[in-house]
């Protein structure tokens, strides 16, 4: 999956604070881009903005994160955009949620985060696994942070591999399992409420934590659908099928099935629209000229084959629900083209290719 894509812009509606979250969430995470700590104050953020202005004038060295530094390194524009996001308390909270929470036990340093900064994520995993498993011996907030951070780390590493078109095969079953543990662990969400309270910002309401919890399955599955579409477009069918299988098996709560259906349909909408426009255009040509209808029917069958194959991979028959859009399907439009042809045409109508069920996605 190539780098790029839409700005993650974590801004969302009140109903869905994760509406704009995408596969770029970690590559554009404000804390990863700037290297600032989650505890950074407004004064520290403004200080970095002033420092950035000086660096741009003097062509100095841009700041980078010690924890999972980005490659390529962020530009000055990337850092400025990240600082702007940190100025919006709601966007900042979402970026905090999708980054690593420090331990709250008051120790001199967070050993897991220190390991990450030293380039040893496996050591960080060991620290967090111990904290999560020994909850009776761990400060509840630290156990919650451990459960949360294990999910974030596995997710960010998997997405980094996907976006870099790495030959490695991320274990997406494990990624979704980690997030399932986050969703079911009330301590994690109590910790998020505590972060909201600590921010003491009038624009942040404690109910925002519950809305993030409710929106998380959809956000995760939308990201997965992006990966599937990119893999299909790159003709990497194996990668697409692995991601789809992991998404279908994900235990992300009662709303996950509907969220998966919506994510896949939205991801496939451009291909469905492409087929619809093709069908409308060629039928219009055949209707206007009242000739060459058979040629136009063949054009529909030929030009829609690729998008139909992609939709068939994305939306297998058992996942299709709702009324079918048969009026714009290639088979129906082929008939329309043939009917529009003037009588007396001696050509034999083309044999329609069986239309995959995915053409009915609506």
Short mmCIF file of C-alpha atoms in Angstrom, two decimals:
data_model
loop_
_atom_site.label_atom_id
_atom_site.label_comp_id
_atom_site.label_asym_id
_atom_site.label_seq_id
_atom_site.Cartn_x
_atom_site.Cartn_y
_atom_site.Cartn_z
CA UNK A 1 0.00 0.00 0.00
CA UNK A 2 1.70 3.19 -1.14
CA UNK A 3 2.22 6.21 1.04
CA UNK A 4 0.07 9.29 0.59
CA UNK A 5 -3.68 9.63 0.60
CA UNK A 6 -5.98 12.06 2.26
CA UNK A 7 -5.01 14.03 5.30
CA UNK A 8 -5.92 12.10 8.39
CA UNK A 9 -7.47 15.24 9.91
CA UNK A 10 -8.77 13.59 13.02
CA UNK A 11 -11.57 16.12 13.24
CA UNK A 12 -14.96 14.41 13.38
CA UNK A 13 -18.56 15.08 14.18
CA UNK A 14 -19.91 15.04 17.71
CA UNK A 15 -21.61 11.73 16.92
CA UNK A 16 -18.46 10.13 15.46
CA UNK A 17 -15.22 11.73 16.66
CA UNK A 18 -13.25 9.22 14.56
CA UNK A 19 -15.08 9.87 11.31
CA UNK A 20 -12.01 11.17 9.49
CA UNK A 21 -9.52 8.61 10.82
CA UNK A 22 -7.74 6.82 7.98
CA UNK A 23 -4.79 4.53 7.31
CA UNK A 24 -2.56 7.61 7.67
CA UNK A 25 -3.49 8.02 11.35
CA UNK A 26 -0.04 7.15 12.70
CA UNK A 27 1.98 8.75 9.95
CA UNK A 28 0.23 12.04 10.64
CA UNK A 29 -0.15 11.61 14.40
CA UNK A 30 0.75 14.97 15.92
CA UNK A 31 2.89 13.46 18.68
CA UNK A 32 4.80 11.21 16.30
CA UNK A 33 5.36 14.03 13.81
CA UNK A 34 6.53 16.60 16.37
CA UNK A 35 8.17 14.33 18.92
CA UNK A 36 6.29 16.13 21.70
CA UNK A 37 5.18 14.21 24.77
CA UNK A 38 1.52 13.59 25.49
CA UNK A 39 1.92 15.76 28.57
CA UNK A 40 3.09 18.78 26.53
CA UNK A 41 1.52 22.04 27.64
CA UNK A 42 0.26 24.84 25.44
CA UNK A 43 3.41 26.79 26.26
CA UNK A 44 5.62 23.92 25.07
CA UNK A 45 3.64 23.64 21.85
CA UNK A 46 3.97 27.38 21.18
CA UNK A 47 7.68 27.17 21.94
CA UNK A 48 8.09 24.46 19.30
CA UNK A 49 6.13 26.59 16.80
CA UNK A 50 8.53 29.49 17.46
CA UNK A 51 11.50 27.16 17.12
CA UNK A 52 10.11 25.85 13.84
CA UNK A 53 9.86 29.37 12.45
CA UNK A 54 13.54 29.97 13.27
CA UNK A 55 14.57 26.63 11.76
CA UNK A 56 12.77 27.44 8.53
CA UNK A 57 14.57 30.79 8.26
CA UNK A 58 18.00 29.34 9.03
CA UNK A 59 17.58 26.04 7.20
CA UNK A 60 18.27 24.22 10.45
CA UNK A 61 17.58 20.65 11.52
CA UNK A 62 13.90 19.84 11.93
CA UNK A 63 12.83 18.06 15.13
CA UNK A 64 12.06 14.34 14.98
CA UNK A 65 10.46 11.85 17.31
CA UNK A 66 12.59 9.46 19.33
CA UNK A 67 9.72 6.98 19.35
CA UNK A 68 9.17 5.22 16.01
CA UNK A 69 10.59 8.10 13.93
CA UNK A 70 9.00 8.52 10.53
CA UNK A 71 10.82 7.74 7.30
CA UNK A 72 10.92 9.91 5.32
CA UNK A 73 11.14 12.52 8.05
CA UNK A 74 8.27 15.02 8.29
CA UNK A 75 8.61 18.32 6.47
CA UNK A 76 8.26 21.71 8.12
CA UNK A 77 4.73 21.85 6.70
CA UNK A 78 3.92 18.48 8.26
CA UNK A 79 5.16 19.66 11.65
CA UNK A 80 3.23 22.92 11.40
CA UNK A 81 0.03 21.04 10.55
CA UNK A 82 0.62 18.72 13.51
CA UNK A 83 1.09 21.68 15.86
CA UNK A 84 -2.17 23.14 14.56
CA UNK A 85 -3.95 19.88 15.42
CA UNK A 86 -2.53 20.00 18.93
CA UNK A 87 -4.17 23.40 19.29
CA UNK A 88 -7.60 21.81 18.86
CA UNK A 89 -8.43 19.88 22.06
CA UNK A 90 -10.67 17.33 20.32
CA UNK A 91 -8.17 16.58 17.60
CA UNK A 92 -5.45 16.39 20.22
CA UNK A 93 -7.45 13.86 22.23
CA UNK A 94 -7.86 11.60 19.21
CA UNK A 95 -4.12 11.78 18.50
CA UNK A 96 -3.48 10.99 22.17
CA UNK A 97 -5.75 7.97 21.90
CA UNK A 98 -3.79 6.67 18.91
CA UNK A 99 -0.40 7.07 20.60
CA UNK A 100 1.38 5.64 23.62
CA UNK A 101 0.14 6.44 27.11
CA UNK A 102 2.83 6.80 29.76
CA UNK A 103 2.68 4.89 33.02
CA UNK A 104 0.87 6.70 35.81
CA UNK A 105 2.55 5.04 38.80
CA UNK A 106 4.92 7.93 39.39
CA UNK A 107 8.18 6.10 38.67
CA UNK A 108 11.27 8.00 37.55
CA UNK A 109 10.83 6.87 33.97
CA UNK A 110 8.56 4.75 31.84
CA UNK A 111 10.68 1.71 31.00
CA UNK A 112 8.54 0.68 28.04
CA UNK A 113 8.61 4.11 26.42
CA UNK A 114 12.34 4.31 27.10
CA UNK A 115 12.74 1.01 25.26
CA UNK A 116 10.76 2.35 22.31
CA UNK A 117 12.90 5.48 22.22
CA UNK A 118 15.99 3.25 22.23
CA UNK A 119 14.69 1.39 19.18
CA UNK A 120 13.73 -1.78 21.05
CA UNK A 121 9.97 -2.29 20.56
CA UNK A 122 10.22 -5.94 21.61
CA UNK A 123 11.40 -4.85 25.05
CA UNK A 124 8.47 -2.43 25.24
CA UNK A 125 6.12 -5.30 24.43
CA UNK A 126 7.62 -7.36 27.27
CA UNK A 127 7.14 -4.51 29.76
CA UNK A 128 3.54 -3.89 28.72
CA UNK A 129 2.67 -7.58 28.57
CA UNK A 130 3.89 -8.03 32.14
CA UNK A 131 1.92 -4.99 33.33
CA UNK A 132 -1.25 -6.14 31.56
CA UNK A 133 -1.04 -9.72 32.82
CA UNK A 134 -0.15 -8.88 36.42
CA UNK A 135 -3.05 -6.52 36.96
CA UNK A 136 -3.27 -7.44 40.66
CA UNK A 137 0.25 -6.07 41.17
CA UNK A 138 -0.10 -3.13 38.81
CA UNK A 139 -1.62 0.30 39.29
CA UNK A 140 -4.98 0.03 37.41
CA UNK A 141 -4.13 2.99 35.19
CA UNK A 142 -0.78 1.39 34.29
CA UNK A 143 -2.48 -1.90 33.40
CA UNK A 144 -4.96 0.03 31.24
CA UNK A 145 -2.13 1.89 29.52
CA UNK A 146 -0.35 -1.40 28.88
CA UNK A 147 -3.41 -2.99 27.22
CA UNK A 148 -3.93 0.15 25.14
CA UNK A 149 -0.27 0.55 24.16
CA UNK A 150 0.09 -3.05 23.03
CA UNK A 151 -2.79 -2.46 20.58
CA UNK A 152 -1.36 0.82 19.34
CA UNK A 153 2.14 -0.59 18.85
CA UNK A 154 0.97 -3.61 16.90
CA UNK A 155 -1.35 -1.44 14.81
CA UNK A 156 1.24 1.21 13.97
CA UNK A 157 3.83 -1.39 12.99
CA UNK A 158 1.32 -3.20 10.78
CA UNK A 159 0.21 0.01 9.07
CA UNK A 160 3.80 1.17 8.59
CA UNK A 161 4.50 -2.11 6.80
CA UNK A 162 1.40 -1.75 4.63
CA UNK A 163 2.04 1.88 3.70
CA UNK A 164 5.65 1.13 2.82
CA UNK A 165 4.57 -1.78 0.59
CA UNK A 166 6.78 -3.97 2.76
CA UNK A 167 7.08 -7.63 1.80
CA UNK A 168 6.40 -8.53 5.43
CA UNK A 169 2.92 -9.82 6.20
CA UNK A 170 1.51 -8.11 9.31
CA UNK A 171 -0.52 -10.30 11.62
CA UNK A 172 -3.83 -8.48 11.30
CA UNK A 173 -5.65 -11.17 13.27
CA UNK A 174 -3.48 -10.23 16.24
CA UNK A 175 -3.97 -6.50 15.59
CA UNK A 176 -7.75 -6.80 15.76
CA UNK A 177 -7.50 -9.09 18.78
CA UNK A 178 -5.50 -6.40 20.60
CA UNK A 179 -8.10 -3.76 19.80
CA UNK A 180 -10.85 -6.13 20.90
CA UNK A 181 -9.18 -6.30 24.32
CA UNK A 182 -9.08 -2.49 24.43
CA UNK A 183 -12.77 -2.24 23.60
CA UNK A 184 -13.77 -4.68 26.32
CA UNK A 185 -11.51 -3.30 29.08
CA UNK A 186 -13.36 -0.64 31.08
CA UNK A 187 -10.08 0.42 32.70
CA UNK A 188 -8.86 1.76 29.36
CA UNK A 189 -11.93 3.93 28.97
CA UNK A 190 -11.77 5.08 32.58
CA UNK A 191 -8.22 6.20 31.81
CA UNK A 192 -9.42 8.10 28.75
CA UNK A 193 -12.05 9.83 30.89
CA UNK A 194 -9.28 10.72 33.35
CA UNK A 195 -7.25 12.26 30.53
CA UNK A 196 -10.26 14.38 29.56
CA UNK A 197 -10.70 15.52 33.14
CA UNK A 198 -7.00 16.33 33.46
CA UNK A 199 -7.15 18.48 30.32
CA UNK A 200 -9.74 20.66 32.06
CA UNK A 201 -10.86 22.11 28.73
CA UNK A 202 -14.41 23.38 28.29
CA UNK A 203 -14.48 21.96 24.75
CA UNK A 204 -13.93 18.42 26.03
CA UNK A 205 -16.82 16.55 27.59
CA UNK A 206 -16.33 13.27 29.45
CA UNK A 207 -18.94 11.67 27.17
CA UNK A 208 -16.42 12.00 24.34
CA UNK A 209 -14.67 8.89 25.70
CA UNK A 210 -17.86 6.84 25.25
CA UNK A 211 -18.30 8.19 21.71
CA UNK A 212 -14.73 7.25 20.82
CA UNK A 213 -15.37 3.77 22.21
CA UNK A 214 -18.53 3.42 20.14
CA UNK A 215 -16.85 4.71 16.97
CA UNK A 216 -13.65 2.67 17.26
CA UNK A 217 -14.85 -0.55 15.51
CA UNK A 218 -15.99 1.41 12.45
CA UNK A 219 -12.74 3.41 12.34
CA UNK A 220 -10.57 0.28 12.54
CA UNK A 221 -12.56 -1.52 9.85
CA UNK A 222 -12.49 1.52 7.54
CA UNK A 223 -8.71 1.46 7.80
CA UNK A 224 -8.77 -2.25 6.99
CA UNK A 225 -11.00 -1.63 3.98
CA UNK A 226 -8.50 0.95 2.69
CA UNK A 227 -5.80 -1.70 2.85
CA UNK A 228 -7.98 -4.21 0.99
CA UNK A 229 -8.76 -1.73 -1.80
CA UNK A 230 -5.09 -0.75 -2.17
CA UNK A 231 -4.06 -4.41 -2.30
CA UNK A 232 -6.69 -5.27 -4.91
CA UNK A 233 -5.69 -2.25 -7.02
CA UNK A 234 -2.07 -3.42 -6.82
CA UNK A 235 -3.16 -6.93 -7.84
CA UNK A 236 -1.91 -8.28 -4.51
CA UNK A 237 -4.88 -10.55 -4.00
CA UNK A 238 -3.24 -12.59 -1.27
CA UNK A 239 -2.72 -9.51 0.89
CA UNK A 240 -6.32 -8.40 0.27
CA UNK A 241 -7.72 -11.79 1.20
CA UNK A 242 -5.65 -11.97 4.39
CA UNK A 243 -6.92 -8.57 5.50
CA UNK A 244 -10.53 -9.45 4.65
CA UNK A 245 -10.30 -12.70 6.61
CA UNK A 246 -8.89 -10.89 9.64
CA UNK A 247 -11.63 -8.24 9.45
CA UNK A 248 -14.37 -10.86 9.30
CA UNK A 249 -12.94 -12.71 12.30
CA UNK A 250 -12.38 -9.55 14.36
CA UNK A 251 -14.17 -9.54 17.71
CA UNK A 252 -14.93 -5.83 17.94
CA UNK A 253 -18.33 -5.85 19.58
CA UNK A 254 -21.97 -6.13 18.59
CA UNK A 255 -21.78 -3.42 15.94
CA UNK A 256 -18.77 -4.89 14.12
CA UNK A 257 -20.76 -6.81 11.51
CA UNK A 258 -22.67 -3.74 10.36
CA UNK A 259 -19.50 -1.65 10.57
CA UNK A 260 -17.66 -4.11 8.33
CA UNK A 261 -20.48 -4.12 5.79
CA UNK A 262 -20.53 -0.31 5.69
CA UNK A 263 -16.73 -0.04 5.47
CA UNK A 264 -16.47 -2.44 2.53
CA UNK A 265 -19.36 -0.84 0.66
CA UNK A 266 -17.89 2.63 1.11
CA UNK A 267 -14.47 1.41 -0.01
CA UNK A 268 -15.95 -0.18 -3.13
CA UNK A 269 -18.19 2.79 -3.98
CA UNK A 270 -15.72 4.35 -6.48
CA UNK A 271 -15.62 1.11 -8.48
CA UNK A 272 -19.41 0.76 -8.38
CA UNK A 273 -19.76 4.39 -9.47
CA UNK A 274 -17.27 3.82 -12.29
CA UNK A 275 -19.42 0.95 -13.58
CA UNK A 276 -22.58 3.03 -13.23
CA UNK A 277 -21.11 5.95 -15.19
CA UNK A 278 -19.87 3.61 -17.90
CA UNK A 279 -23.28 2.00 -18.22
CA UNK A 280 -25.09 5.35 -18.37
CA UNK A 281 -22.67 6.79 -20.95
CA UNK A 282 -22.79 3.91 -23.40
CA UNK A 283 -26.56 3.52 -23.18
CA UNK A 284 -26.90 7.24 -23.89
CA UNK A 285 -24.70 6.87 -26.98
CA UNK A 286 -26.72 3.92 -28.22
CA UNK A 287 -30.03 5.67 -27.54
CA UNK A 288 -29.00 8.93 -29.20
CA UNK A 289 -27.68 7.32 -32.38
CA UNK A 290 -30.10 4.34 -32.49
CA UNK A 291 -27.28 2.30 -33.97
CA UNK A 292 -24.16 0.45 -32.86
CA UNK A 293 -26.08 -0.78 -29.84
CA UNK A 294 -24.34 -4.15 -30.02
CA UNK A 295 -20.95 -2.45 -30.10
CA UNK A 296 -21.90 -0.43 -27.04
CA UNK A 297 -23.08 -3.59 -25.26
CA UNK A 298 -19.70 -5.19 -25.94
CA UNK A 299 -18.01 -2.05 -24.61
CA UNK A 300 -19.94 -2.34 -21.34
CA UNK A 301 -18.93 -5.97 -20.93
CA UNK A 302 -15.29 -5.28 -21.72
CA UNK A 303 -14.77 -2.05 -19.78
CA UNK A 304 -16.67 -3.15 -16.68
CA UNK A 305 -14.82 -6.44 -16.32
CA UNK A 306 -11.98 -5.01 -14.22
CA UNK A 307 -14.10 -3.04 -11.72
CA UNK A 308 -16.51 -5.98 -11.47
CA UNK A 309 -13.69 -8.36 -10.59
CA UNK A 310 -12.44 -5.94 -7.92
CA UNK A 311 -15.90 -5.56 -6.42
CA UNK A 312 -16.37 -9.32 -6.44
CA UNK A 313 -13.21 -9.69 -4.34
CA UNK A 314 -14.25 -6.91 -1.99
CA UNK A 315 -17.92 -7.83 -1.56
CA UNK A 316 -18.52 -11.60 -1.74
CA UNK A 317 -22.16 -12.70 -2.16
CA UNK A 318 -22.75 -13.63 1.46
CA UNK A 319 -21.99 -10.06 2.56
CA UNK A 320 -24.41 -8.31 0.23
CA UNK A 321 -27.55 -6.94 1.82
CA UNK A 322 -30.25 -4.46 0.95
CA UNK A 323 -32.02 -3.79 -2.36
CA UNK A 324 -30.03 -4.47 -5.50
CA UNK A 325 -29.22 -1.72 -7.96
CA UNK A 326 -30.12 -3.88 -10.93
CA UNK A 327 -31.21 -0.93 -13.08
CA UNK A 328 -27.58 0.17 -13.57
CA UNK A 329 -25.94 -3.26 -13.74
CA UNK A 330 -23.95 -4.10 -16.89
CA UNK A 331 -26.25 -6.98 -17.85
CA UNK A 332 -29.33 -4.76 -17.73
CA UNK A 333 -27.57 -2.00 -19.67
CA UNK A 334 -26.46 -4.46 -22.35
CA UNK A 335 -30.11 -5.29 -22.96
CA UNK A 336 -30.89 -1.58 -23.17
CA UNK A 337 -28.18 -1.08 -25.79
CA UNK A 338 -29.48 -3.96 -27.88
CA UNK A 339 -33.08 -2.70 -27.67
CA UNK A 340 -31.98 0.76 -28.77
CA UNK A 341 -30.47 -0.58 -32.00
CA UNK A 342 -32.50 0.01 -35.18
CA UNK A 343 -34.26 -3.02 -36.65
CA UNK A 344 -32.44 -4.85 -39.38
CA UNK A 345 -29.12 -5.24 -37.63
CA UNK A 346 -27.69 -8.58 -38.65
CA UNK A 347 -25.02 -8.90 -35.96
CA UNK A 348 -25.40 -11.53 -33.29
CA UNK A 349 -25.73 -9.99 -29.82
CA UNK A 350 -22.77 -10.55 -27.54
CA UNK A 351 -22.98 -13.25 -24.92
CA UNK A 352 -23.07 -11.44 -21.58
CA UNK A 353 -20.37 -12.39 -19.15
CA UNK A 354 -21.95 -13.61 -15.90
CA UNK A 355 -22.25 -10.56 -13.70
CA UNK A 356 -20.76 -11.03 -10.22
CA UNK A 357 -23.17 -10.34 -7.38
CA UNK A 358 -21.03 -7.38 -6.29
CA UNK A 359 -22.57 -5.22 -9.01
CA UNK A 360 -25.62 -4.93 -6.81
CA UNK A 361 -23.83 -3.08 -4.04
CA UNK A 362 -25.87 -0.12 -2.96
#
